[in-house]
PDB file of C-alpha atoms in Angstrom:
ATOM      1  CA  MET A   1      73.336  17.469 -17.338  1.00  0.00           C
ATOM      2  CA  HIS A   2      75.199  18.460 -14.160  1.00  0.00           C
ATOM      3  CA  ASP A   3      74.529  15.102 -12.497  1.00  0.00           C
ATOM      4  CA  LEU A   4      75.836  12.780 -15.205  1.00  0.00           C
ATOM      5  CA  PRO A   5      77.835   9.789 -13.967  1.00  0.00           C
ATOM      6  CA  PRO A   6      81.542   9.615 -14.865  1.00  0.00           C
ATOM      7  CA  LEU A   7      81.254   8.539 -18.490  1.00  0.00           C
ATOM      8  CA  HIS A   8      84.302   6.254 -18.409  1.00  0.00           C
ATOM      9  CA  THR A   9      82.473   4.054 -15.865  1.00  0.00           C
ATOM     10  CA  LEU A  10      79.623   3.147 -18.222  1.00  0.00           C
ATOM     11  CA  PRO A  11      81.464   0.808 -20.630  1.00  0.00           C
ATOM     12  CA  ALA A  12      82.901  -1.002 -17.593  1.00  0.00           C
ATOM     13  CA  PHE A  13      79.409  -1.394 -16.133  1.00  0.00           C
ATOM     14  CA  GLU A  14      77.913  -2.636 -19.418  1.00  0.00           C
ATOM     15  CA  ALA A  15      80.732  -5.130 -20.037  1.00  0.00           C
ATOM     16  CA  ALA A  16      80.572  -6.540 -16.500  1.00  0.00           C
ATOM     17  CA  ALA A  17      76.784  -6.888 -16.740  1.00  0.00           C
ATOM     18  CA  ARG A  18      76.994  -8.564 -20.146  1.00  0.00           C
ATOM     19  CA  LEU A  19      79.821 -10.961 -19.238  1.00  0.00           C
ATOM     20  CA  GLY A  20      78.919 -11.584 -15.596  1.00  0.00           C
ATOM     21  CA  SER A  21      82.467 -11.057 -14.377  1.00  0.00           C
ATOM     22  CA  PHE A  22      84.831  -8.186 -13.615  1.00  0.00           C
ATOM     23  CA  LEU A  23      87.706 -10.302 -14.933  1.00  0.00           C
ATOM     24  CA  ALA A  24      85.968 -10.965 -18.254  1.00  0.00           C
ATOM     25  CA  ALA A  25      85.040  -7.287 -18.529  1.00  0.00           C
ATOM     26  CA  ALA A  26      88.668  -6.329 -17.897  1.00  0.00           C
ATOM     27  CA  GLU A  27      89.845  -8.645 -20.686  1.00  0.00           C
ATOM     28  CA  ALA A  28      87.206  -7.306 -23.078  1.00  0.00           C
ATOM     29  CA  LEU A  29      88.133  -3.671 -22.403  1.00  0.00           C
ATOM     30  CA  HIS A  30      91.899  -4.270 -22.092  1.00  0.00           C
ATOM     31  CA  LEU A  31      91.952  -3.044 -18.493  1.00  0.00           C
ATOM     32  CA  THR A  32      92.949  -4.626 -15.212  1.00  0.00           C
ATOM     33  CA  PRO A  33      90.317  -6.244 -12.991  1.00  0.00           C
ATOM     34  CA  SER A  34      91.096  -3.676 -10.303  1.00  0.00           C
ATOM     35  CA  ALA A  35      90.417  -0.871 -12.780  1.00  0.00           C
ATOM     36  CA  ILE A  36      87.033  -2.373 -13.610  1.00  0.00           C
ATOM     37  CA  SER A  37      86.236  -2.823  -9.927  1.00  0.00           C
ATOM     38  CA  HIS A  38      87.231   0.775  -9.197  1.00  0.00           C
ATOM     39  CA  ARG A  39      85.039   2.130 -11.990  1.00  0.00           C
ATOM     40  CA  ILE A  40      82.032   0.095 -10.892  1.00  0.00           C
ATOM     41  CA  ARG A  41      82.516   1.282  -7.321  1.00  0.00           C
ATOM     42  CA  GLN A  42      82.809   4.881  -8.554  1.00  0.00           C
ATOM     43  CA  LEU A  43      79.548   4.523 -10.501  1.00  0.00           C
ATOM     44  CA  GLU A  44      77.737   2.934  -7.560  1.00  0.00           C
ATOM     45  CA  GLU A  45      78.900   5.733  -5.246  1.00  0.00           C
ATOM     46  CA  HIS A  46      77.693   8.333  -7.738  1.00  0.00           C
ATOM     47  CA  LEU A  47      74.260   6.685  -7.986  1.00  0.00           C
ATOM     48  CA  GLY A  48      73.989   5.762  -4.327  1.00  0.00           C
ATOM     49  CA  GLN A  49      72.906   2.259  -5.385  1.00  0.00           C
ATOM     50  CA  ALA A  50      74.511  -1.162  -5.502  1.00  0.00           C
ATOM     51  CA  LEU A  51      74.437  -2.345  -9.121  1.00  0.00           C
ATOM     52  CA  PHE A  52      75.910  -5.814  -8.593  1.00  0.00           C
ATOM     53  CA  GLU A  53      75.831  -8.606  -6.074  1.00  0.00           C
ATOM     54  CA  ARG A  54      79.424  -9.841  -5.719  1.00  0.00           C
ATOM     55  CA  ARG A  55      79.734 -13.606  -5.774  1.00  0.00           C
ATOM     56  CA  HIS A  56      82.669 -15.986  -6.062  1.00  0.00           C
ATOM     57  CA  ARG A  57      84.295 -15.202  -9.450  1.00  0.00           C
ATOM     58  CA  ALA A  58      81.044 -13.736 -10.734  1.00  0.00           C
ATOM     59  CA  VAL A  59      78.747 -10.752 -10.380  1.00  0.00           C
ATOM     60  CA  VAL A  60      74.950 -10.608 -10.727  1.00  0.00           C
ATOM     61  CA  LEU A  61      72.937  -7.460 -11.390  1.00  0.00           C
ATOM     62  CA  THR A  62      70.698  -6.145  -8.644  1.00  0.00           C
ATOM     63  CA  THR A  63      67.190  -4.952  -9.478  1.00  0.00           C
ATOM     64  CA  ALA A  64      68.546  -1.405  -9.728  1.00  0.00           C
ATOM     65  CA  GLY A  65      71.387  -2.670 -11.910  1.00  0.00           C
ATOM     66  CA  ARG A  66      69.001  -4.314 -14.374  1.00  0.00           C
ATOM     67  CA  ARG A  67      66.968  -1.136 -14.725  1.00  0.00           C
ATOM     68  CA  TYR A  68      70.081   0.969 -15.202  1.00  0.00           C
ATOM     69  CA  LEU A  69      71.584  -1.457 -17.726  1.00  0.00           C
ATOM     70  CA  ALA A  70      68.710  -1.006 -20.174  1.00  0.00           C
ATOM     71  CA  VAL A  71      69.249   2.759 -20.207  1.00  0.00           C
ATOM     72  CA  VAL A  72      73.036   2.540 -20.402  1.00  0.00           C
ATOM     73  CA  ARG A  73      72.930   0.105 -23.320  1.00  0.00           C
ATOM     74  CA  ASP A  74      70.629   2.356 -25.309  1.00  0.00           C
ATOM     75  CA  ALA A  75      72.851   5.375 -24.589  1.00  0.00           C
ATOM     76  CA  LEU A  76      76.055   3.560 -25.563  1.00  0.00           C
ATOM     77  CA  LEU A  77      74.428   2.250 -28.730  1.00  0.00           C
ATOM     78  CA  ARG A  78      73.397   5.749 -29.779  1.00  0.00           C
ATOM     79  CA  LEU A  79      76.882   7.058 -29.124  1.00  0.00           C
ATOM     80  CA  ASP A  80      78.314   4.184 -31.147  1.00  0.00           C
ATOM     81  CA  GLU A  81      75.991   4.907 -34.071  1.00  0.00           C
ATOM     82  CA  ALA A  82      76.650   8.641 -34.046  1.00  0.00           C
ATOM     83  CA  SER A  83      80.417   8.168 -33.756  1.00  0.00           C
ATOM     84  CA  ALA A  84      80.482   5.597 -36.575  1.00  0.00           C
ATOM     85  CA  VAL A  85      78.571   7.882 -38.922  1.00  0.00           C
ATOM     86  CA  LEU A  86      80.819  10.862 -38.132  1.00  0.00           C
ATOM     87  CA  ARG A  87      83.951   8.751 -38.765  1.00  0.00           C
ATOM     88  CA  ALA A  88      82.620   7.435 -42.054  1.00  0.00           C
ATOM     89  CA  PRO A  89      82.840   9.304 -45.363  1.00  0.00           C
ATOM     90  CA  GLN A  90      79.792  11.456 -46.016  1.00  0.00           C
ATOM     91  CA  ARG A  91      76.927   9.742 -47.863  1.00  0.00           C
ATOM     92  CA  GLU A  92      78.367   6.289 -47.366  1.00  0.00           C
ATOM     93  CA  ARG A  93      76.296   3.711 -49.208  1.00  0.00           C
ATOM     94  CA  LEU A  94      74.949   0.509 -47.674  1.00  0.00           C
ATOM     95  CA  ARG A  95      73.831  -2.151 -50.127  1.00  0.00           C
ATOM     96  CA  ILE A  96      71.487  -4.719 -48.620  1.00  0.00           C
ATOM     97  CA  SER A  97      70.436  -7.977 -50.261  1.00  0.00           C
ATOM     98  CA  ALA A  98      67.437  -9.510 -48.502  1.00  0.00           C
ATOM     99  CA  ALA A  99      65.351 -12.619 -48.892  1.00  0.00           C
ATOM    100  CA  PRO A 100      62.324 -11.359 -50.910  1.00  0.00           C
ATOM    101  CA  ALA A 101      59.575 -11.862 -48.346  1.00  0.00           C
ATOM    102  CA  LEU A 102      61.638 -10.425 -45.474  1.00  0.00           C
ATOM    103  CA  GLY A 103      62.765  -7.462 -47.553  1.00  0.00           C
ATOM    104  CA  SER A 104      59.311  -6.518 -48.731  1.00  0.00           C
ATOM    105  CA  LYS A 105      57.923  -5.271 -45.417  1.00  0.00           C
ATOM    106  CA  TRP A 106      59.998  -6.167 -42.399  1.00  0.00           C
ATOM    107  CA  LEU A 107      63.288  -4.690 -43.630  1.00  0.00           C
ATOM    108  CA  VAL A 108      61.792  -1.678 -45.412  1.00  0.00           C
ATOM    109  CA  MET A 109      60.225  -0.465 -42.174  1.00  0.00           C
ATOM    110  CA  ARG A 110      63.478  -0.776 -40.246  1.00  0.00           C
ATOM    111  CA  VAL A 111      65.603   0.884 -42.919  1.00  0.00           C
ATOM    112  CA  ALA A 112      63.187   3.818 -42.962  1.00  0.00           C
ATOM    113  CA  GLU A 113      63.457   4.155 -39.167  1.00  0.00           C
ATOM    114  CA  TYR A 114      67.261   4.055 -39.221  1.00  0.00           C
ATOM    115  CA  GLN A 115      67.653   6.408 -42.162  1.00  0.00           C
ATOM    116  CA  GLU A 116      65.487   9.038 -40.481  1.00  0.00           C
ATOM    117  CA  ALA A 117      68.144   9.265 -37.748  1.00  0.00           C
ATOM    118  CA  HIS A 118      71.071   8.829 -40.172  1.00  0.00           C
ATOM    119  CA  PRO A 119      70.324  10.839 -43.313  1.00  0.00           C
ATOM    120  CA  ASP A 120      73.952  10.736 -44.464  1.00  0.00           C
ATOM    121  CA  LEU A 121      73.808   6.955 -44.990  1.00  0.00           C
ATOM    122  CA  GLU A 122      72.438   6.023 -48.407  1.00  0.00           C
ATOM    123  CA  PHE A 123      70.643   2.677 -48.653  1.00  0.00           C
ATOM    124  CA  SER A 124      70.294   0.433 -51.686  1.00  0.00           C
ATOM    125  CA  LEU A 125      67.941  -2.539 -51.232  1.00  0.00           C
ATOM    126  CA  GLY A 126      67.679  -5.582 -53.456  1.00  0.00           C
ATOM    127  CA  THR A 127      66.261  -9.069 -53.115  1.00  0.00           C
ATOM    128  CA  ALA A 128      67.899 -12.441 -53.690  1.00  0.00           C
ATOM    129  CA  THR A 129      67.818 -15.918 -52.201  1.00  0.00           C
ATOM    130  CA  GLY A 130      71.365 -17.130 -52.850  1.00  0.00           C
ATOM    131  CA  LEU A 131      74.695 -15.787 -51.612  1.00  0.00           C
ATOM    132  CA  GLY A 132      75.914 -14.565 -55.013  1.00  0.00           C
ATOM    133  CA  PRO A 133      75.457 -10.819 -54.352  1.00  0.00           C
ATOM    134  CA  LEU A 134      77.523 -11.104 -51.138  1.00  0.00           C
ATOM    135  CA  LEU A 135      80.298 -13.225 -52.618  1.00  0.00           C
ATOM    136  CA  ASN A 136      80.734 -11.201 -55.808  1.00  0.00           C
ATOM    137  CA  GLY A 137      80.748  -7.776 -54.158  1.00  0.00           C
ATOM    138  CA  GLU A 138      77.291  -6.584 -55.257  1.00  0.00           C
ATOM    139  CA  ALA A 139      76.009  -6.274 -51.653  1.00  0.00           C
ATOM    140  CA  ASP A 140      77.539  -5.231 -48.330  1.00  0.00           C
ATOM    141  CA  ILE A 141      75.227  -7.259 -46.112  1.00  0.00           C
ATOM    142  CA  GLY A 142      72.487  -9.801 -46.637  1.00  0.00           C
ATOM    143  CA  LEU A 143      69.473 -11.084 -44.712  1.00  0.00           C
ATOM    144  CA  ARG A 144      69.060 -14.795 -45.237  1.00  0.00           C
ATOM    145  CA  TYR A 145      67.106 -17.736 -43.832  1.00  0.00           C
ATOM    146  CA  GLY A 146      69.172 -20.796 -43.014  1.00  0.00           C
ATOM    147  CA  GLU A 147      71.344 -22.810 -40.648  1.00  0.00           C
ATOM    148  CA  GLU A 148      74.328 -21.607 -38.613  1.00  0.00           C
ATOM    149  CA  GLU A 149      77.027 -22.253 -41.222  1.00  0.00           C
ATOM    150  CA  TRP A 150      77.761 -19.501 -43.772  1.00  0.00           C
ATOM    151  CA  PRO A 151      81.103 -20.386 -45.425  1.00  0.00           C
ATOM    152  CA  GLY A 152      83.248 -17.378 -46.267  1.00  0.00           C
ATOM    153  CA  LEU A 153      80.896 -14.933 -44.544  1.00  0.00           C
ATOM    154  CA  LEU A 154      80.386 -13.419 -41.122  1.00  0.00           C
ATOM    155  CA  ALA A 155      76.969 -14.157 -39.621  1.00  0.00           C
ATOM    156  CA  TRP A 156      74.833 -12.707 -36.827  1.00  0.00           C
ATOM    157  CA  LYS A 157      71.589 -14.437 -35.821  1.00  0.00           C
ATOM    158  CA  LEU A 158      68.647 -12.014 -36.022  1.00  0.00           C
ATOM    159  CA  PHE A 159      65.955 -14.285 -34.638  1.00  0.00           C
ATOM    160  CA  GLU A 160      64.860 -17.894 -34.581  1.00  0.00           C
ATOM    161  CA  GLU A 161      61.692 -18.825 -36.444  1.00  0.00           C
ATOM    162  CA  ARG A 162      58.637 -20.901 -35.723  1.00  0.00           C
ATOM    163  CA  VAL A 163      56.805 -22.295 -38.730  1.00  0.00           C
ATOM    164  CA  PHE A 164      53.195 -23.360 -39.150  1.00  0.00           C
ATOM    165  CA  PRO A 165      50.581 -23.921 -41.882  1.00  0.00           C
ATOM    166  CA  VAL A 166      48.593 -20.992 -43.251  1.00  0.00           C
ATOM    167  CA  CYS A 167      45.761 -20.888 -45.763  1.00  0.00           C
ATOM    168  CA  SER A 168      42.897 -18.789 -47.040  1.00  0.00           C
ATOM    169  CA  PRO A 169      39.792 -18.529 -44.823  1.00  0.00           C
ATOM    170  CA  GLY A 170      37.776 -20.389 -47.447  1.00  0.00           C
ATOM    171  CA  LEU A 171      40.130 -23.352 -47.546  1.00  0.00           C
ATOM    172  CA  ALA A 172      40.379 -23.481 -43.754  1.00  0.00           C
ATOM    173  CA  ALA A 173      36.705 -24.397 -43.507  1.00  0.00           C
ATOM    174  CA  SER A 174      37.514 -27.893 -44.792  1.00  0.00           C
ATOM    175  CA  LEU A 175      40.415 -28.463 -42.378  1.00  0.00           C
ATOM    176  CA  ASN A 176      39.119 -29.804 -39.065  1.00  0.00           C
ATOM    177  CA  THR A 177      42.263 -31.691 -38.043  1.00  0.00           C
ATOM    178  CA  PRO A 178      45.876 -31.837 -39.274  1.00  0.00           C
ATOM    179  CA  GLN A 179      45.074 -35.221 -40.844  1.00  0.00           C
ATOM    180  CA  ALA A 180      42.790 -33.369 -43.264  1.00  0.00           C
ATOM    181  CA  LEU A 181      45.869 -31.948 -44.942  1.00  0.00           C
ATOM    182  CA  ASP A 182      46.029 -35.220 -46.879  1.00  0.00           C
ATOM    183  CA  GLN A 183      43.025 -33.955 -48.865  1.00  0.00           C
ATOM    184  CA  VAL A 184      44.443 -30.596 -49.974  1.00  0.00           C
ATOM    185  CA  ARG A 185      47.401 -29.330 -51.965  1.00  0.00           C
ATOM    186  CA  LEU A 186      50.475 -28.597 -49.841  1.00  0.00           C
ATOM    187  CA  LEU A 187      52.611 -25.703 -51.068  1.00  0.00           C
ATOM    188  CA  ARG A 188      56.315 -26.376 -50.652  1.00  0.00           C
ATOM    189  CA  HIS A 189      59.485 -24.326 -50.114  1.00  0.00           C
ATOM    190  CA  PRO A 190      62.987 -25.863 -50.289  1.00  0.00           C
ATOM    191  CA  LEU A 191      63.965 -24.514 -46.862  1.00  0.00           C
ATOM    192  CA  LEU A 192      60.792 -25.486 -44.974  1.00  0.00           C
ATOM    193  CA  SER A 193      60.093 -29.045 -43.880  1.00  0.00           C
ATOM    194  CA  TRP A 194      56.510 -30.252 -43.801  1.00  0.00           C
ATOM    195  CA  GLN A 195      57.722 -33.524 -42.257  1.00  0.00           C
ATOM    196  CA  ARG A 196      59.166 -31.629 -39.291  1.00  0.00           C
ATOM    197  CA  TRP A 197      55.840 -29.848 -38.714  1.00  0.00           C
ATOM    198  CA  PHE A 198      53.880 -33.105 -39.024  1.00  0.00           C
ATOM    199  CA  ALA A 199      56.132 -34.613 -36.335  1.00  0.00           C
ATOM    200  CA  ALA A 200      55.469 -31.623 -34.045  1.00  0.00           C
ATOM    201  CA  ALA A 201      51.751 -32.187 -34.595  1.00  0.00           C
ATOM    202  CA  GLY A 202      52.119 -35.836 -33.570  1.00  0.00           C
ATOM    203  CA  ILE A 203      51.585 -37.224 -37.078  1.00  0.00           C
ATOM    204  CA  GLN A 204      53.805 -39.616 -38.984  1.00  0.00           C
ATOM    205  CA  HIS A 205      53.851 -38.250 -42.509  1.00  0.00           C
ATOM    206  CA  PRO A 206      56.610 -38.207 -45.143  1.00  0.00           C
ATOM    207  CA  GLU A 207      57.803 -35.024 -46.800  1.00  0.00           C
ATOM    208  CA  PRO A 208      55.370 -34.218 -49.635  1.00  0.00           C
ATOM    209  CA  SER A 209      56.821 -34.954 -53.060  1.00  0.00           C
ATOM    210  CA  THR A 210      54.057 -33.359 -55.113  1.00  0.00           C
ATOM    211  CA  GLY A 211      52.513 -29.911 -55.210  1.00  0.00           C
ATOM    212  CA  PRO A 212      53.992 -26.578 -56.294  1.00  0.00           C
ATOM    213  CA  ASN A 213      57.521 -25.828 -55.055  1.00  0.00           C
ATOM    214  CA  TYR A 214      58.200 -22.118 -54.492  1.00  0.00           C
ATOM    215  CA  GLU A 215      61.695 -20.705 -54.050  1.00  0.00           C
ATOM    216  CA  ASP A 216      60.169 -17.274 -53.239  1.00  0.00           C
ATOM    217  CA  ALA A 217      58.241 -17.317 -49.943  1.00  0.00           C
ATOM    218  CA  LEU A 218      56.320 -14.182 -50.949  1.00  0.00           C
ATOM    219  CA  LEU A 219      54.963 -15.931 -54.055  1.00  0.00           C
ATOM    220  CA  MET A 220      53.964 -18.920 -51.901  1.00  0.00           C
ATOM    221  CA  LEU A 221      52.107 -16.619 -49.514  1.00  0.00           C
ATOM    222  CA  GLU A 222      50.197 -15.055 -52.399  1.00  0.00           C
ATOM    223  CA  ALA A 223      49.362 -18.523 -53.743  1.00  0.00           C
ATOM    224  CA  ALA A 224      47.943 -19.409 -50.328  1.00  0.00           C
ATOM    225  CA  VAL A 225      45.903 -16.181 -50.284  1.00  0.00           C
ATOM    226  CA  ALA A 226      44.438 -17.160 -53.670  1.00  0.00           C
ATOM    227  CA  GLY A 227      43.334 -20.496 -52.242  1.00  0.00           C
ATOM    228  CA  HIS A 228      45.783 -22.624 -54.246  1.00  0.00           C
ATOM    229  CA  GLY A 229      46.795 -24.704 -51.234  1.00  0.00           C
ATOM    230  CA  VAL A 230      48.127 -24.700 -47.673  1.00  0.00           C
ATOM    231  CA  ALA A 231      51.565 -23.130 -47.165  1.00  0.00           C
ATOM    232  CA  LEU A 232      54.043 -23.922 -44.431  1.00  0.00           C
ATOM    233  CA  MET A 233      55.410 -20.515 -43.480  1.00  0.00           C
ATOM    234  CA  ALA A 234      57.734 -18.747 -41.057  1.00  0.00           C
ATOM    235  CA  GLY A 235      55.802 -16.709 -38.520  1.00  0.00           C
ATOM    236  CA  THR A 236      57.585 -13.433 -39.212  1.00  0.00           C
ATOM    237  CA  LEU A 237      56.720 -13.606 -42.893  1.00  0.00           C
ATOM    238  CA  ALA A 238      53.125 -14.715 -42.328  1.00  0.00           C
ATOM    239  CA  ALA A 239      52.392 -12.126 -39.628  1.00  0.00           C
ATOM    240  CA  PRO A 240      51.168  -9.252 -41.911  1.00  0.00           C
ATOM    241  CA  TYR A 241      48.841 -11.609 -43.786  1.00  0.00           C
ATOM    242  CA  LEU A 242      47.420 -12.986 -40.557  1.00  0.00           C
ATOM    243  CA  THR A 243      46.889  -9.487 -39.154  1.00  0.00           C
ATOM    244  CA  GLU A 244      45.074  -8.392 -42.300  1.00  0.00           C
ATOM    245  CA  GLY A 245      42.911 -11.535 -42.284  1.00  0.00           C
ATOM    246  CA  ARG A 246      44.061 -12.620 -45.733  1.00  0.00           C
ATOM    247  CA  LEU A 247      45.410 -15.858 -44.256  1.00  0.00           C
ATOM    248  CA  ILE A 248      44.594 -17.784 -41.099  1.00  0.00           C
ATOM    249  CA  ARG A 249      46.277 -20.534 -39.078  1.00  0.00           C
ATOM    250  CA  PRO A 250      44.031 -23.612 -39.321  1.00  0.00           C
ATOM    251  CA  PHE A 251      45.935 -25.377 -36.515  1.00  0.00           C
ATOM    252  CA  PRO A 252      47.749 -24.107 -33.395  1.00  0.00           C
ATOM    253  CA  GLN A 253      50.764 -26.438 -33.725  1.00  0.00           C
ATOM    254  CA  ASP A 254      54.074 -24.940 -34.771  1.00  0.00           C
ATOM    255  CA  CYS A 255      57.683 -26.090 -34.772  1.00  0.00           C
ATOM    256  CA  ALA A 256      61.160 -24.652 -34.563  1.00  0.00           C
ATOM    257  CA  ASP A 257      62.964 -24.205 -37.848  1.00  0.00           C
ATOM    258  CA  ARG A 258      65.910 -22.310 -39.245  1.00  0.00           C
ATOM    259  CA  SER A 259      66.742 -18.718 -38.284  1.00  0.00           C
ATOM    260  CA  PHE A 260      67.131 -15.402 -40.049  1.00  0.00           C
ATOM    261  CA  TYR A 261      70.698 -14.138 -40.169  1.00  0.00           C
ATOM    262  CA  ILE A 262      72.583 -11.018 -41.137  1.00  0.00           C
ATOM    263  CA  VAL A 263      75.464 -12.211 -43.288  1.00  0.00           C
ATOM    264  CA  ALA A 264      78.331 -10.180 -44.714  1.00  0.00           C
ATOM    265  CA  PRO A 265      81.814 -10.520 -46.207  1.00  0.00           C
ATOM    266  CA  PRO A 266      84.636 -10.139 -43.624  1.00  0.00           C
ATOM    267  CA  ALA A 267      85.648  -6.796 -45.194  1.00  0.00           C
ATOM    268  CA  VAL A 268      82.522  -5.208 -43.708  1.00  0.00           C
ATOM    269  CA  GLN A 269      84.397  -5.011 -40.384  1.00  0.00           C
ATOM    270  CA  GLU A 270      86.448  -2.174 -41.867  1.00  0.00           C
ATOM    271  CA  LYS A 271      83.307  -0.095 -42.542  1.00  0.00           C
ATOM    272  CA  PRO A 272      82.227   1.578 -39.269  1.00  0.00           C
ATOM    273  CA  ALA A 273      78.903   2.972 -40.520  1.00  0.00           C
ATOM    274  CA  ILE A 274      77.781  -0.419 -41.824  1.00  0.00           C
ATOM    275  CA  MET A 275      78.829  -2.174 -38.626  1.00  0.00           C
ATOM    276  CA  ALA A 276      76.850   0.420 -36.658  1.00  0.00           C
ATOM    277  CA  PHE A 277      73.746  -0.437 -38.691  1.00  0.00           C
ATOM    278  CA  ILE A 278      74.269  -4.165 -38.073  1.00  0.00           C
ATOM    279  CA  ARG A 279      74.554  -3.572 -34.330  1.00  0.00           C
ATOM    280  CA  TRP A 280      71.455  -1.374 -34.365  1.00  0.00           C
ATOM    281  CA  LEU A 281      69.417  -3.920 -36.338  1.00  0.00           C
ATOM    282  CA  LEU A 282      70.406  -6.717 -33.927  1.00  0.00           C
ATOM    283  CA  HIS A 283      69.619  -4.552 -30.906  1.00  0.00           C
ATOM    284  CA  SER A 284      66.266  -3.262 -32.170  1.00  0.00           C
ATOM    285  CA  THR A 285      65.150  -6.737 -33.247  1.00  0.00           C
ATOM    286  CA  ARG A 286      65.981  -8.267 -29.859  1.00  0.00           C
ATOM    287  CA  LYS A 287      64.378  -5.351 -28.051  1.00  0.00           C
ATOM    288  CA  ALA A 288      61.166  -5.788 -30.077  1.00  0.00           C
ATOM    289  CA  SER A 289      61.086  -9.531 -29.349  1.00  0.00           C
ATOM    290  CA  GLN A 290      61.102  -8.814 -25.584  1.00  0.00           C
ATOM    291  CA  LYS A 291      57.955  -6.679 -25.702  1.00  0.00           C
TER     292      LYS A 291
END
C-alpha cells in the first residue's frame, strides 16, 4: 500500500465526476473550487493520467477517469459502510417491511449478502403492502411499488419496472395473439394496468372489470402457475418463475409501469448504519442492472 493516492483527493474526484463540475463538487464538499481543482491535479499527477477533459464550466471524464471512477466509488462505499457500522451502537437492528413478492426472494438474497459483511447489524424482515408499518414506527424502511409521491416519507427509486403477461405453459398453447386474451381469465392487481399493456401491444381494450383481483402479487403468480388465468406482472417478480419454467411469456410486448422504491420516515437520517444499508442497496441494485 505504499503507492496509494492521497486519500483526501478521492472524494473530490468522485464528486466532480458525479456532478460534472468542479464548482458543483466544491459546493457539495464545502470547499472552494480552487481546492477541488488542486486536489484533482494532485491525483492526476500521482496517477500520471488525465482524469478529466476541462470544458467551459464543466468537466468530462476521460477513458482512464471512467475506469478509475468505478474503483473509487466501490472503495468509498465500503469505507462509508464500515464507518457507519463502527459509529452505530453494537447490534443495531434494522426492521424492513417489504412488498410480499419482492421480499420473498429478491430482498432475502440481498440481506444475506449484506449481513455476511456486517454481522453486527441485526435484520428483521416483514411483509406488507400499505404504509402503516412505516408510519406507525413498526419498520425502519420499506420496499414498495408505486409512483414518485410518498407523503410523509423519504423515497429512493430502486429500479423502474417493465410489466408483461405471464401464464402457465399449458395455457400459453391457446394464446396465439394478444387478441386471444379475450378468451381467457385475466388476473388483476390494483397497481398493474392491463389497459396500459394493451395499448403498448397496439390493441384498444378497456381495463378488465371481471376476474380475480389479487392484492398480493405472489398469490397472483401462484394462481398463474396453477393455470387459473393470465397475470400481468412486473419483470423482477416474474423472473424466478420464468427461469424455472413454471411460467412463460406468451407475447414479447411489455410496457413501462411504476417503480420499486425504498421508503422510510425522515428520522432514518439520524441512523448511520441504516443509511449505509440504503446506500449499499441502491448501489448494488444499479450495479447489477448495468451487467
